[in-house]
Coordinates of C-alpha atoms in Angstrom, one line a residue:
T1 CA -32.4 17.1 15.3
Q2 CA -30.7 16.6 12.0
S3 CA -27.6 18.5 11.2
T4 CA -27.3 20.6 8.1
W5 CA -24.8 19.9 5.4
G6 CA -22.9 23.1 6.4
E7 CA -22.7 22.0 10.0
L8 CA -21.3 18.6 9.1
T9 CA -18.8 19.6 6.5
G10 CA -18.1 23.3 7.0
T11 CA -19.0 24.1 3.4
T12 CA -22.2 24.9 1.6
S13 CA -21.2 23.1 -1.7
R14 CA -22.0 19.4 -1.9
P15 CA -19.6 17.1 -3.7
S16 CA -21.0 16.3 -7.2
F17 CA -20.3 12.7 -7.9
P18 CA -19.1 12.3 -11.5
T19 CA -21.2 10.3 -13.9
Q20 CA -19.0 10.1 -16.9
Q21 CA -17.7 6.7 -18.1
F22 CA -14.5 5.3 -16.7
Q23 CA -11.4 6.5 -18.6
H24 CA -9.3 3.4 -19.3
P25 CA -5.7 3.5 -18.0
H26 CA -4.2 3.1 -21.4
M27 CA -5.5 6.6 -22.2
L28 CA -2.3 7.6 -20.5
R29 CA -0.4 7.0 -23.8
E30 CA -2.6 9.6 -25.4
A31 CA -2.4 12.0 -22.5
Q32 CA -0.8 14.8 -24.5
E33 CA -3.7 14.8 -27.0
T34 CA -6.1 15.9 -24.2
V35 CA -4.3 19.2 -23.7
R36 CA -6.8 22.0 -24.3
S37 CA -4.3 24.8 -24.3
P38 CA -0.5 25.0 -24.6
T39 CA -0.1 25.3 -20.9
I40 CA 2.9 23.0 -20.7
S41 CA 5.4 22.4 -23.5
A42 CA 8.6 20.5 -23.8
I43 CA 11.1 21.4 -26.5
K44 CA 13.5 18.7 -27.8
S45 CA 13.7 17.2 -24.4
P46 CA 13.6 13.5 -23.3
F47 CA 11.6 14.5 -20.3
T48 CA 8.0 15.7 -20.9
L49 CA 5.6 16.9 -18.3
I50 CA 2.1 15.5 -19.0
A51 CA -0.5 18.2 -18.6
T52 CA -3.4 17.6 -16.4
E53 CA -6.6 19.7 -15.8
Q54 CA -5.2 20.7 -12.4
L55 CA -2.2 22.3 -14.1
H56 CA -4.2 23.8 -16.9
K57 CA -5.7 26.2 -14.4
H58 CA -2.5 28.2 -14.3
P59 CA -1.8 30.4 -17.3
S60 CA 1.8 29.5 -17.3
I61 CA 4.3 27.7 -19.6
L62 CA 6.9 25.3 -18.4
S63 CA 9.5 24.9 -21.1
L64 CA 12.4 22.5 -20.6
K65 CA 15.1 23.2 -23.2
P66 CA 18.1 20.9 -23.7
S67 CA 20.8 23.6 -23.8
P68 CA 20.6 25.4 -21.5
L69 CA 17.9 23.8 -19.3
I70 CA 15.6 26.6 -18.1
I71 CA 12.1 27.1 -16.8
E72 CA 10.2 30.0 -18.3
D73 CA 7.3 31.4 -16.4
P74 CA 7.1 28.4 -14.0
I75 CA 3.9 26.9 -12.8
P76 CA 3.3 28.3 -9.3
S77 CA 2.2 24.9 -7.8
I78 CA 5.7 23.4 -8.4
P79 CA 8.0 24.0 -5.5
V80 CA 11.3 25.7 -6.3
E81 CA 13.4 22.8 -5.1
F82 CA 11.3 20.4 -7.3
K83 CA 12.0 22.6 -10.3
R84 CA 15.7 22.2 -9.7
V85 CA 15.1 18.5 -9.5
I86 CA 13.3 18.5 -12.9
I87 CA 16.1 20.6 -14.5
S88 CA 18.8 18.3 -13.1
A89 CA 16.9 15.2 -14.3
C90 CA 16.6 16.6 -17.8
D91 CA 20.3 17.5 -17.8
A92 CA 21.2 13.9 -16.8
L93 CA 19.0 12.3 -19.3
L94 CA 20.4 14.4 -22.1
S95 CA 23.9 13.4 -21.0
G96 CA 23.0 9.8 -21.3
T97 CA 22.3 8.9 -17.7
K98 CA 19.4 6.4 -17.8
P99 CA 17.0 5.7 -15.0
Q100 CA 18.1 2.8 -12.8
L101 CA 15.7 0.0 -11.9
I102 CA 15.1 -0.4 -8.1
E103 CA 15.1 -4.0 -7.0
E104 CA 12.7 -3.6 -4.2
G105 CA 8.9 -3.7 -4.7
M106 CA 6.7 -5.5 -7.1
G107 CA 6.5 -2.8 -9.8
G108 CA 9.0 -1.1 -12.0
S109 CA 10.4 1.8 -10.1
Y110 CA 13.5 3.7 -11.2
F111 CA 15.9 6.1 -9.6
C112 CA 16.5 9.2 -11.8
R113 CA 20.0 10.4 -10.9
D114 CA 21.9 13.5 -11.7
R115 CA 25.1 13.5 -13.7
H116 CA 27.1 12.6 -10.6
G117 CA 24.9 9.7 -9.7
A118 CA 23.0 11.3 -6.8
P119 CA 19.3 10.3 -6.7
L120 CA 16.9 13.0 -7.7
A121 CA 13.5 11.3 -8.0
V122 CA 11.7 8.0 -8.3
F123 CA 10.0 7.3 -11.6
K124 CA 7.2 4.7 -11.8
P125 CA 6.0 3.9 -15.3
A126 CA 2.3 3.0 -15.5
D127 CA 2.8 0.1 -17.8
E128 CA 5.3 -1.5 -15.4
E129 CA 3.0 -1.5 -12.4
P130 CA 2.1 -4.9 -10.8
C131 CA 0.0 -6.8 -13.3
G132 CA 0.9 -4.3 -16.0
P133 CA 2.0 -5.5 -19.5
N134 CA 5.6 -4.6 -19.1
N135 CA 6.2 -5.4 -15.4
P136 CA 9.8 -6.3 -15.0
K137 CA 9.3 -8.6 -12.0
N138 CA 7.2 -11.4 -13.5
L139 CA 3.9 -9.9 -12.5
K140 CA 2.6 -9.2 -16.0
G141 CA -1.0 -8.6 -17.0
E142 CA -3.1 -6.2 -19.1
L143 CA -3.8 -2.6 -18.4
G144 CA -7.1 -2.3 -16.6
D145 CA -6.9 -5.8 -15.0
M146 CA -7.4 -6.0 -11.3
G147 CA -4.1 -5.2 -9.6
I148 CA -2.5 -6.7 -6.5
K149 CA -4.8 -4.7 -4.2
Q150 CA -8.5 -5.0 -4.4
G151 CA -10.1 -1.8 -5.9
I152 CA -7.1 -0.7 -7.9
R153 CA -6.6 -1.6 -11.5
S154 CA -3.4 -2.1 -13.4
G155 CA -2.1 1.2 -14.8
E156 CA -4.0 3.3 -12.3
Q157 CA -1.2 3.7 -9.7
A158 CA 0.8 6.4 -11.4
I159 CA -2.0 9.0 -11.5
R160 CA -2.9 8.1 -7.9
E161 CA 0.6 9.1 -6.8
V162 CA -0.1 12.5 -8.4
A163 CA -3.5 12.7 -6.9
A164 CA -2.2 12.1 -3.4
Y165 CA 0.2 15.0 -3.7
L166 CA -2.5 17.3 -5.0
L167 CA -4.9 16.3 -2.1
D168 CA -2.3 16.8 0.6
H169 CA -3.6 20.4 1.3
N170 CA -1.0 22.7 2.8
H171 CA 1.4 19.7 2.8
I172 CA 0.2 18.7 6.2
A173 CA 1.0 15.0 5.6
S174 CA 4.3 15.9 3.8
V175 CA 3.7 13.9 0.6
P176 CA 6.7 14.6 -1.6
P177 CA 6.2 16.7 -4.8
T178 CA 4.9 14.4 -7.6
L179 CA 4.0 14.9 -11.2
L180 CA 2.9 12.8 -14.2
V181 CA 5.7 12.7 -16.7
S182 CA 7.0 11.0 -19.8
I183 CA 10.6 9.9 -20.0
D184 CA 12.7 8.4 -22.7
I185 CA 14.1 5.2 -21.1
D186 CA 16.1 4.8 -24.3
S187 CA 16.0 6.0 -27.8
T188 CA 13.1 3.8 -28.8
C189 CA 11.0 3.7 -25.6
K190 CA 9.1 6.5 -23.9
K191 CA 7.4 5.7 -20.7
T192 CA 4.6 7.6 -18.9
G193 CA 4.4 7.5 -15.1
S194 CA 4.7 9.3 -11.8
F195 CA 7.8 11.3 -10.9
Q196 CA 8.3 11.9 -7.2
Q197 CA 11.1 13.9 -5.6
F198 CA 13.6 11.6 -3.8
V199 CA 13.6 11.9 0.0
P200 CA 17.0 11.1 1.7
S201 CA 16.0 9.4 4.9
I202 CA 17.6 7.3 7.6
G203 CA 15.2 4.5 6.7
P204 CA 11.5 3.4 7.1
A205 CA 9.4 3.9 10.2
G206 CA 9.5 0.1 10.8
D207 CA 13.2 0.4 11.8
L208 CA 12.4 2.6 14.8
S209 CA 10.0 2.5 17.7
A210 CA 6.7 4.3 16.9
S211 CA 6.9 6.0 20.3
L212 CA 9.7 8.3 18.9
F213 CA 7.5 9.9 16.3
D214 CA 5.7 13.3 16.5
T215 CA 2.0 13.1 17.3
K216 CA 1.1 15.6 14.6
D217 CA 3.1 13.7 11.9
V218 CA 1.4 10.4 12.8
Q219 CA -2.1 11.8 13.0
A220 CA -1.7 13.8 9.8
I221 CA -0.6 10.7 7.9
A222 CA -3.4 8.6 9.4
A223 CA -6.1 11.2 8.6
F224 CA -4.7 11.4 5.1
D225 CA -4.8 7.6 4.6
M226 CA -8.4 7.5 5.9
R227 CA -9.5 10.3 3.5
L228 CA -8.0 8.4 0.5
M229 CA -8.8 4.9 1.9
N230 CA -5.2 3.9 1.3
V231 CA -5.0 0.1 1.2
D232 CA -1.3 -0.1 1.3
R233 CA 0.1 1.8 4.3
H234 CA 2.8 -0.4 5.9
D235 CA 5.7 0.8 8.0
G236 CA 8.1 0.4 5.0
N237 CA 6.5 3.3 3.0
I238 CA 6.7 5.9 5.7
L239 CA 10.2 7.4 5.7
V240 CA 12.0 8.9 8.6
L241 CA 14.1 12.1 8.6
E242 CA 16.4 12.6 11.5
T243 CA 17.4 16.0 13.0
I244 CA 20.3 16.0 15.5
H245 CA 20.1 18.9 18.0
H246 CA 23.7 19.1 19.2
N247 CA 23.1 21.8 21.8
E248 CA 20.4 19.8 23.5
L249 CA 21.9 16.4 23.0
R250 CA 18.8 15.0 21.4
K251 CA 17.3 13.8 18.2
T252 CA 13.9 14.5 16.6
Y253 CA 12.2 12.7 13.7
R254 CA 9.9 13.7 10.9
L255 CA 7.8 11.3 8.9
I256 CA 7.4 11.4 5.1
P257 CA 4.7 9.1 3.5
I258 CA 5.4 7.7 0.0
D259 CA 4.0 5.0 -2.3
H260 CA 0.4 6.2 -2.7
G261 CA -0.5 4.1 -5.8
C262 CA -2.9 2.0 -3.8
C263 CA -5.1 4.9 -2.5
L264 CA -8.5 5.9 -3.9
P265 CA -9.8 2.3 -4.4
D266 CA -13.3 1.7 -5.8
S267 CA -14.6 0.1 -2.6
L268 CA -14.7 1.0 1.1
R269 CA -12.9 -2.2 2.2
V270 CA -9.7 -1.7 4.2
D271 CA -8.4 -4.4 6.5
W272 CA -6.8 -3.5 9.8
F273 CA -3.4 -4.7 8.8
E274 CA -3.3 -2.3 5.8
W275 CA -2.9 0.7 8.2
A276 CA 0.4 0.3 10.0
W277 CA -0.2 3.3 12.2
L278 CA -3.4 1.8 13.7
S279 CA -1.6 0.4 16.7
W280 CA 0.7 3.4 17.3
P281 CA 0.1 5.3 20.5
Q282 CA -0.3 8.7 18.9
L283 CA -3.6 7.6 17.4
R284 CA -5.1 7.2 20.9
E285 CA -4.2 10.7 21.9
P286 CA -6.6 13.6 21.4
I287 CA -6.6 14.9 17.9
C288 CA -4.1 17.8 17.8
T289 CA -5.4 21.2 16.8
V290 CA -3.7 21.5 13.5
V291 CA -4.8 18.1 12.3
R292 CA -8.4 18.7 13.5
E293 CA -8.5 22.0 11.7
S294 CA -7.1 20.5 8.5
I295 CA -9.8 17.8 8.5
L296 CA -12.6 20.2 9.0
S297 CA -11.4 22.6 6.4
I298 CA -11.4 20.1 3.5
D299 CA -13.7 21.1 0.7
V300 CA -14.9 17.7 -0.5
A301 CA -16.4 19.1 -3.7
H302 CA -13.1 20.7 -4.6
D303 CA -11.2 17.4 -4.0
A304 CA -13.7 15.5 -6.1
K305 CA -13.1 18.0 -9.0
I306 CA -9.4 17.5 -8.7
L307 CA -9.8 13.7 -9.1
Q308 CA -12.3 14.2 -11.9
D309 CA -9.8 16.3 -13.8
L310 CA -7.3 13.5 -13.4
N311 CA -9.7 11.0 -14.9
I312 CA -10.0 9.0 -11.7
R313 CA -12.9 6.5 -11.9
P314 CA -16.2 7.9 -10.6
E315 CA -16.7 5.0 -8.2
C316 CA -13.3 5.8 -6.7
I317 CA -14.2 9.5 -6.3
Q318 CA -17.4 8.5 -4.6
V319 CA -15.4 6.4 -2.1
M320 CA -13.2 9.4 -1.3
C321 CA -16.2 11.7 -0.8
I322 CA -17.8 9.2 1.6
S323 CA -14.7 8.5 3.6
T324 CA -13.9 12.3 3.9
I325 CA -17.4 13.3 4.9
F326 CA -17.5 10.5 7.5
L327 CA -14.1 11.5 8.9
Q328 CA -15.2 15.2 9.1
S329 CA -18.5 14.3 10.7
C330 CA -16.9 12.1 13.4
V331 CA -14.4 14.8 14.2
R332 CA -16.9 17.6 14.2
N333 CA -19.6 15.9 16.3
D334 CA -17.6 14.1 19.0
P335 CA -14.9 16.2 20.7
S336 CA -13.6 13.2 22.6
I337 CA -13.2 10.9 19.6
T338 CA -9.7 9.8 18.6
L339 CA -8.4 9.0 15.1
A340 CA -8.0 5.4 16.4
D341 CA -11.7 5.3 17.2
I342 CA -12.6 6.5 13.7
A343 CA -10.1 4.2 12.0
E344 CA -11.6 1.2 13.8
L345 CA -15.0 2.2 12.4
M346 CA -13.6 2.4 8.9
C347 CA -11.5 -0.7 8.7
R348 CA -12.2 -4.4 9.1
S349 CA -11.0 -6.1 12.2
D350 CA -11.9 -9.4 10.6
P351 CA -11.3 -9.7 6.8
D352 CA -14.5 -11.7 6.4
K353 CA -16.7 -9.1 8.2
P354 CA -17.6 -5.7 6.7
S355 CA -16.5 -2.7 8.7
A356 CA -19.0 -0.4 10.5
L357 CA -18.6 2.1 7.7
E358 CA -19.3 -0.5 5.1
R359 CA -22.4 -1.6 6.8
L360 CA -23.6 2.0 7.2
I361 CA -23.1 2.7 3.5
A362 CA -24.7 -0.6 2.5
K363 CA -27.8 0.4 4.5
A364 CA -27.7 3.9 3.0
K365 CA -27.6 2.6 -0.5
M366 CA -30.5 0.3 0.1
Q367 CA -32.5 3.2 1.4
A368 CA -31.4 5.4 -1.5
C369 CA -32.4 2.7 -4.0
A370 CA -35.8 2.3 -2.4
Q371 CA -36.4 6.1 -2.6
C372 CA -34.9 6.7 -6.0
V373 CA -36.4 4.0 -8.2
N374 CA -36.2 5.0 -11.8
Q375 CA -34.5 8.3 -10.8
D376 CA -31.1 9.6 -12.0
L377 CA -27.8 9.0 -10.4
S378 CA -27.6 12.5 -8.9
E379 CA -30.7 11.9 -6.9
F380 CA -29.4 8.6 -5.7
N381 CA -26.2 10.2 -4.5
E382 CA -28.1 13.1 -2.8
T383 CA -30.1 10.5 -0.8
L384 CA -27.0 8.6 0.1
L385 CA -25.3 11.8 1.4
E386 CA -28.4 12.7 3.5
F387 CA -28.3 9.2 5.1
I388 CA -24.6 9.6 6.0
E389 CA -25.4 13.0 7.6
R390 CA -28.2 11.5 9.7
N391 CA -26.2 8.5 10.9
S392 CA -22.6 9.4 11.2
R393 CA -23.0 11.2 14.5
I394 CA -24.7 8.2 16.1
L395 CA -22.1 5.9 14.7
S396 CA -19.2 7.9 15.9
R397 CA -20.6 8.2 19.4
S398 CA -21.6 4.6 19.8
K399 CA -18.3 3.4 18.2
S400 CA -20.3 0.6 16.5
F401 CA -23.1 0.1 13.9
S402 CA -25.5 -2.8 13.6

């Protein structure tokens, strides 16, 4: 028997795939002109928060004043600690402390430091991304060109850093607080990009044995990457926090994922080596209760609306909807399935051969096209979703698709 939409996703509202035209990345430079109400304002400050539809929903005003720096009626979604980071960054910028270019990486990333030199946040300007017009590491191109990762265009990474934070519901994956901001690099140059709270760590996950990590942390990050089809999860962009328990003479570790500019691509292609956690032992363990519940509680339509408000391309939103629905369906319909099983259905074991999920969706689209000739896009998407509903249970249980 066929499952209903509610049985598969836990919600009665279907995701509405957006049909509006793609908003080109260099609309970022006009971001402030899209503000519909004065929800966010900056007064005589070199640091300006760029308003997004997600923040418009809160009837609040964030006002950053140069002297003294204060936050009036703060936006509820910004953690208190992150507000302090914002204030300290404004203070340092006003005192003449400029963002410092980070040598690592292929894009322009900067440490924003306080007056005493301590790192506060990492700022990534959109125009300095790999293949961007002002990339400082000899990887220049035009905004909107294909970036270094298939499915992500130049200038799109900054807003994806923000999207990742907003889609990390209940902070289960521990994505650091992130906003889209505009910063005066100097008196003549204002840059727009992502601003993420700095995480003091003992280093990346690749420096330690994966067997030391908490199962919940690993599974939460893996599920998060699968939802967003992250095509750049290596063991260098998962940071490790260490806690020393002196009374028990032991150490525990917590994982913090960063660098989400290459999530939300416009295709379902992910190669096995782009998910570093795929070989970690925690993925073969039963899905822990808190991760399972978080997966099944996701409202796909709500997530799609968040991305729509951020002007993420419609085809990228559709990929997110498909990957999330597929993940939920596998978890819901097969109690014995592991995240490793699901990931292996979603990624390519051979770069030249489509994954099981890609083959499923290709077949679904063929069927949808055959049934929706001369019909509108919404009917096509409805048929596509129905096909996923009918076949994901069989696919998850057989662990293959032909």
